[in-house]
DNA sequence: CCTGTTTCTCAGACAAATCACAGACTCGCG
DNA sequence: CGCGAGTCTGTGATTTGTCTGAGAAACAGG
């Protein structure tokens, strides 16, 4: 079920209207804190655990709708935590966090059952988007919710990663896509460069802040080229996207 | 929840009608005093602390709804204060104060959870506006708070930074926008040039006092041009804004 | 490995915003 | 009706913020 708040942000809720419950399992507290913060901001209820034991206990007591699970835990290995979690919560989807160099096919096997994964370091937009996808797919009962964002004559499909502007298909790179998704999830709202950097780039990005300007420039070439512009600069404040008028 | 006082000032209150509670953490007492004064004037309850220890104690005892936190504290670094604050007050949004040149450094991830920041030196209007935004969004789950100021046929949206006068969109620069916001938050009330300077310009502004006249002049061109004027001069006293009719 | 793509840094070009200054204007008072 | 304090606004110097081209580095897919 989705509902739209007065600000125009779309919230994902459970069938009974209560907030979605997410269990975050990672031994680095900076990661659980970052995720708790960001996911809470989505309007979800968060519980976190730092090891396998804590995860299992939380699973029993908190009854989450979805789990974020780091595959590197101190007390027991990811796979056995996963197995026990499954016994406790058979139908709950899992979003795996893995190191970039982790064996890909191993993960691929795990995600076969409708789970998903992201590699560290991740961007918050990425994690939020994947979680929304998992929740959406798990709530098979009402599958009305769809995966397309629309602002004016611009639409973006989160599943197929396709973007269209008034009938024309537009190819975007991964970063361009995430930036546009973030803008479109917050239409008519000014987003500062710092906010954009925090959500769209990975948490360990240490580069120049003007990558944001650069990617805005790329997006404009592809989306606004020769049309009524939808991406606008608010000097000294940030950027916003809105229908062409 | 918002309520409008007889004077026409809009006050932000908590769900139970009690005043909003703000914790201000900064080691420079000139800053905490300046902020306490200004925020008290908003009708909020203020507590201040000069170091990390004090901040944590105040967090436990005062239970603020929002925290203003300088990232440069004497006893412990901003990040660890932040971490401990979060453990104590998980859902309380934070407004960070940072030095202008430190912006680059490690603001990374700080605005991720819907938090916000302002750079020193700041203007009081800016701080108040951001705090109002944080409070509004933190309680936005059910309450229908919106981000638009309206005076007569003039409206100003704090999220999109858009200004409209009877259907026409008006583009304002950052300073013009803040000045107009201050006027519109105090409709039908005479504001002296000194008050305006203190609120809209940063606290270390050292320039000529007639910038206020200059910016009033800019605003009139954009807002009152060819219409019934809404901005009025009270010779020897200051300026005020009121509906044209 | 090699090749095309993507990400990102750097630096210069450009545009907009801010503000000082000074002269023009206006209101209210004698 | 003339004067002066107070206010308004044109001009332009300076600062600040944004955009974008060129190319280096990292990466992905044969």
PDB file of C-alpha atoms in Angstrom, chain A residues 55-196:
ATOM      1  CA  UNK A  55      19.707 -10.793  14.926  1.00  0.00           C
ATOM      2  CA  UNK A  56      17.885 -13.999  15.826  1.00  0.00           C
ATOM      3  CA  UNK A  57      16.536 -12.562  19.025  1.00  0.00           C
ATOM      4  CA  UNK A  58      15.359  -9.429  17.248  1.00  0.00           C
ATOM      5  CA  UNK A  59      13.747 -11.542  14.553  1.00  0.00           C
ATOM      6  CA  UNK A  60      11.671 -13.361  17.165  1.00  0.00           C
ATOM      7  CA  UNK A  61      10.662 -10.271  19.096  1.00  0.00           C
ATOM      8  CA  UNK A  62      10.512  -7.529  16.484  1.00  0.00           C
ATOM      9  CA  UNK A  63       8.943  -9.603  13.654  1.00  0.00           C
ATOM     10  CA  UNK A  64      10.370  -7.479  10.820  1.00  0.00           C
ATOM     11  CA  UNK A  65       8.860  -7.308   7.319  1.00  0.00           C
ATOM     12  CA  UNK A  66      12.293  -7.249   5.739  1.00  0.00           C
ATOM     13  CA  UNK A  67      15.894  -7.787   6.882  1.00  0.00           C
ATOM     14  CA  UNK A  68      19.139  -6.048   5.883  1.00  0.00           C
ATOM     15  CA  UNK A  69      21.944  -8.522   6.563  1.00  0.00           C
ATOM     16  CA  UNK A  70      25.679  -8.045   6.382  1.00  0.00           C
ATOM     17  CA  UNK A  71      27.280 -11.325   5.327  1.00  0.00           C
ATOM     18  CA  UNK A  72      30.368 -10.744   7.481  1.00  0.00           C
ATOM     19  CA  UNK A  73      29.428 -11.154  11.120  1.00  0.00           C
ATOM     20  CA  UNK A  74      31.790 -11.743  14.033  1.00  0.00           C
ATOM     21  CA  UNK A  75      30.135 -14.628  15.865  1.00  0.00           C
ATOM     22  CA  UNK A  76      28.799 -16.892  13.135  1.00  0.00           C
ATOM     23  CA  UNK A  77      29.030 -16.854   9.393  1.00  0.00           C
ATOM     24  CA  UNK A  78      26.405 -15.203   7.287  1.00  0.00           C
ATOM     25  CA  UNK A  79      25.038 -18.387   5.838  1.00  0.00           C
ATOM     26  CA  UNK A  80      24.110 -20.001   9.116  1.00  0.00           C
ATOM     27  CA  UNK A  81      22.563 -16.783  10.392  1.00  0.00           C
ATOM     28  CA  UNK A  82      20.575 -16.715   7.210  1.00  0.00           C
ATOM     29  CA  UNK A  83      19.434 -20.302   7.653  1.00  0.00           C
ATOM     30  CA  UNK A  84      18.198 -19.700  11.152  1.00  0.00           C
ATOM     31  CA  UNK A  85      16.564 -16.437  10.179  1.00  0.00           C
ATOM     32  CA  UNK A  86      14.684 -18.280   7.470  1.00  0.00           C
ATOM     33  CA  UNK A  87      13.404 -20.827   9.952  1.00  0.00           C
ATOM     34  CA  UNK A  88      12.165 -18.008  12.138  1.00  0.00           C
ATOM     35  CA  UNK A  89      10.827 -15.774   9.347  1.00  0.00           C
ATOM     36  CA  UNK A  90      10.094 -17.969   6.327  1.00  0.00           C
ATOM     37  CA  UNK A  91       8.521 -15.381   4.057  1.00  0.00           C
ATOM     38  CA  UNK A  92      10.580 -12.345   4.943  1.00  0.00           C
ATOM     39  CA  UNK A  93      12.842 -11.091   2.133  1.00  0.00           C
ATOM     40  CA  UNK A  94      16.488 -10.288   2.843  1.00  0.00           C
ATOM     41  CA  UNK A  95      18.744  -7.577   1.443  1.00  0.00           C
ATOM     42  CA  UNK A  96      22.354  -8.754   1.653  1.00  0.00           C
ATOM     43  CA  UNK A  97      25.265  -6.416   2.193  1.00  0.00           C
ATOM     44  CA  UNK A  98      28.500  -7.785   0.756  1.00  0.00           C
ATOM     45  CA  UNK A  99      32.001  -6.571   0.163  1.00  0.00           C
ATOM     46  CA  UNK A 100      32.667  -5.525  -3.405  1.00  0.00           C
ATOM     47  CA  UNK A 101      35.057  -8.407  -4.044  1.00  0.00           C
ATOM     48  CA  UNK A 102      32.866 -11.121  -2.489  1.00  0.00           C
ATOM     49  CA  UNK A 103      32.254 -14.148  -4.658  1.00  0.00           C
ATOM     50  CA  UNK A 104      29.492 -13.024  -6.945  1.00  0.00           C
ATOM     51  CA  UNK A 105      27.950 -16.379  -7.861  1.00  0.00           C
ATOM     52  CA  UNK A 106      27.588 -17.362  -4.222  1.00  0.00           C
ATOM     53  CA  UNK A 107      25.418 -14.318  -3.675  1.00  0.00           C
ATOM     54  CA  UNK A 108      23.630 -14.879  -6.943  1.00  0.00           C
ATOM     55  CA  UNK A 109      22.532 -18.262  -5.607  1.00  0.00           C
ATOM     56  CA  UNK A 110      21.239 -16.708  -2.431  1.00  0.00           C
ATOM     57  CA  UNK A 111      19.204 -14.059  -4.129  1.00  0.00           C
ATOM     58  CA  UNK A 112      17.468 -16.586  -6.342  1.00  0.00           C
ATOM     59  CA  UNK A 113      14.452 -16.649  -4.085  1.00  0.00           C
ATOM     60  CA  UNK A 114      13.441 -13.042  -4.541  1.00  0.00           C
ATOM     61  CA  UNK A 115      16.019 -11.599  -2.195  1.00  0.00           C
ATOM     62  CA  UNK A 116      18.460  -8.948  -3.320  1.00  0.00           C
ATOM     63  CA  UNK A 117      21.892  -7.558  -2.480  1.00  0.00           C
ATOM     64  CA  UNK A 118      24.027  -4.430  -2.606  1.00  0.00           C
ATOM     65  CA  UNK A 119      27.784  -4.169  -2.362  1.00  0.00           C
ATOM     66  CA  UNK A 120      29.641  -2.019   0.151  1.00  0.00           C
ATOM     67  CA  UNK A 121      30.192   0.846  -0.040  1.00  0.00           C
ATOM     68  CA  UNK A 122      26.620   1.570  -1.062  1.00  0.00           C
ATOM     69  CA  UNK A 123      24.590   4.707  -1.532  1.00  0.00           C
ATOM     70  CA  UNK A 124      21.516   5.246   0.588  1.00  0.00           C
ATOM     71  CA  UNK A 125      19.305   5.741  -2.444  1.00  0.00           C
ATOM     72  CA  UNK A 126      20.364   2.331  -3.654  1.00  0.00           C
ATOM     73  CA  UNK A 127      19.553   0.587  -0.391  1.00  0.00           C
ATOM     74  CA  UNK A 128      16.237   2.369  -0.029  1.00  0.00           C
ATOM     75  CA  UNK A 129      15.279   1.563  -3.598  1.00  0.00           C
ATOM     76  CA  UNK A 130      16.098  -2.134  -3.212  1.00  0.00           C
ATOM     77  CA  UNK A 131      14.231  -2.371   0.057  1.00  0.00           C
ATOM     78  CA  UNK A 132      11.206  -0.731  -1.479  1.00  0.00           C
ATOM     79  CA  UNK A 133      11.396  -3.264  -4.272  1.00  0.00           C
ATOM     80  CA  UNK A 134      11.573  -6.196  -1.857  1.00  0.00           C
ATOM     81  CA  UNK A 135       8.697  -4.909   0.232  1.00  0.00           C
ATOM     82  CA  UNK A 136       6.630  -4.206  -2.821  1.00  0.00           C
ATOM     83  CA  UNK A 137       7.159  -7.680  -4.212  1.00  0.00           C
ATOM     84  CA  UNK A 138       6.576  -9.405  -0.871  1.00  0.00           C
ATOM     85  CA  UNK A 139       3.231  -7.702  -0.412  1.00  0.00           C
ATOM     86  CA  UNK A 140       1.820  -9.857  -3.189  1.00  0.00           C
ATOM     87  CA  UNK A 141      -1.672  -9.371  -1.795  1.00  0.00           C
ATOM     88  CA  UNK A 142      -2.078  -5.936  -3.180  1.00  0.00           C
ATOM     89  CA  UNK A 143       0.306  -5.556  -6.018  1.00  0.00           C
ATOM     90  CA  UNK A 144      -1.242  -2.355  -7.179  1.00  0.00           C
ATOM     91  CA  UNK A 145       1.835  -0.447  -6.207  1.00  0.00           C
ATOM     92  CA  UNK A 146       4.010  -0.032  -9.233  1.00  0.00           C
ATOM     93  CA  UNK A 147       7.611   0.790  -9.729  1.00  0.00           C
ATOM     94  CA  UNK A 148       7.317   3.850 -11.931  1.00  0.00           C
ATOM     95  CA  UNK A 149       8.025   7.395 -10.894  1.00  0.00           C
ATOM     96  CA  UNK A 150       6.346  10.084 -12.967  1.00  0.00           C
ATOM     97  CA  UNK A 151       6.950  13.818 -13.013  1.00  0.00           C
ATOM     98  CA  UNK A 152       5.278  15.668 -15.854  1.00  0.00           C
ATOM     99  CA  UNK A 153       6.088  13.920 -19.119  1.00  0.00           C
ATOM    100  CA  UNK A 154       9.131  12.277 -17.598  1.00  0.00           C
ATOM    101  CA  UNK A 155       8.904   8.746 -16.250  1.00  0.00           C
ATOM    102  CA  UNK A 156      11.393   6.401 -14.659  1.00  0.00           C
ATOM    103  CA  UNK A 157      10.936   2.710 -14.023  1.00  0.00           C
ATOM    104  CA  UNK A 158      12.811   1.462 -10.984  1.00  0.00           C
ATOM    105  CA  UNK A 159      12.628  -2.177 -12.048  1.00  0.00           C
ATOM    106  CA  UNK A 160      13.742  -1.942 -15.654  1.00  0.00           C
ATOM    107  CA  UNK A 161      15.855   1.195 -15.171  1.00  0.00           C
ATOM    108  CA  UNK A 162      14.175   2.714 -18.200  1.00  0.00           C
ATOM    109  CA  UNK A 163      13.613   6.435 -18.517  1.00  0.00           C
ATOM    110  CA  UNK A 164      11.276   8.161 -20.930  1.00  0.00           C
ATOM    111  CA  UNK A 165      10.615  11.792 -21.725  1.00  0.00           C
ATOM    112  CA  UNK A 166       7.453  12.350 -23.766  1.00  0.00           C
ATOM    113  CA  UNK A 167       7.809   9.112 -25.707  1.00  0.00           C
ATOM    114  CA  UNK A 168      11.562   9.166 -26.189  1.00  0.00           C
ATOM    115  CA  UNK A 169      13.618   6.525 -24.447  1.00  0.00           C
ATOM    116  CA  UNK A 170      16.668   7.940 -22.700  1.00  0.00           C
ATOM    117  CA  UNK A 171      19.760   5.977 -21.759  1.00  0.00           C
ATOM    118  CA  UNK A 172      21.304   6.917 -18.411  1.00  0.00           C
ATOM    119  CA  UNK A 173      24.414   5.638 -16.664  1.00  0.00           C
ATOM    120  CA  UNK A 174      24.058   4.165 -13.164  1.00  0.00           C
ATOM    121  CA  UNK A 175      24.943   7.388 -11.364  1.00  0.00           C
ATOM    122  CA  UNK A 176      22.766   9.523 -13.582  1.00  0.00           C
ATOM    123  CA  UNK A 177      19.902   7.144 -12.927  1.00  0.00           C
ATOM    124  CA  UNK A 178      20.252   7.336  -9.158  1.00  0.00           C
ATOM    125  CA  UNK A 179      20.502  11.083  -9.204  1.00  0.00           C
ATOM    126  CA  UNK A 180      17.391  11.392 -11.324  1.00  0.00           C
ATOM    127  CA  UNK A 181      15.550   8.914  -9.115  1.00  0.00           C
ATOM    128  CA  UNK A 182      16.373  10.973  -6.038  1.00  0.00           C
ATOM    129  CA  UNK A 183      15.205  14.167  -7.709  1.00  0.00           C
ATOM    130  CA  UNK A 184      12.009  12.525  -8.905  1.00  0.00           C
ATOM    131  CA  UNK A 185      11.249  11.094  -5.487  1.00  0.00           C
ATOM    132  CA  UNK A 186      11.292  14.687  -4.214  1.00  0.00           C
ATOM    133  CA  UNK A 187       9.605  16.701  -6.923  1.00  0.00           C
ATOM    134  CA  UNK A 188       9.229  20.473  -6.461  1.00  0.00           C
ATOM    135  CA  UNK A 189      11.536  20.397  -3.478  1.00  0.00           C
ATOM    136  CA  UNK A 190      14.916  22.092  -3.416  1.00  0.00           C
ATOM    137  CA  UNK A 191      17.648  19.557  -2.651  1.00  0.00           C
ATOM    138  CA  UNK A 192      21.024  20.888  -1.572  1.00  0.00           C
ATOM    139  CA  UNK A 193      24.235  19.556  -3.041  1.00  0.00           C
ATOM    140  CA  UNK A 194      25.100  18.137   0.372  1.00  0.00           C
ATOM    141  CA  UNK A 195      21.815  16.262   0.568  1.00  0.00           C
ATOM    142  CA  UNK A 196      22.298  14.900  -2.915  1.00  0.00           C
TER     143      UNK A 196
END
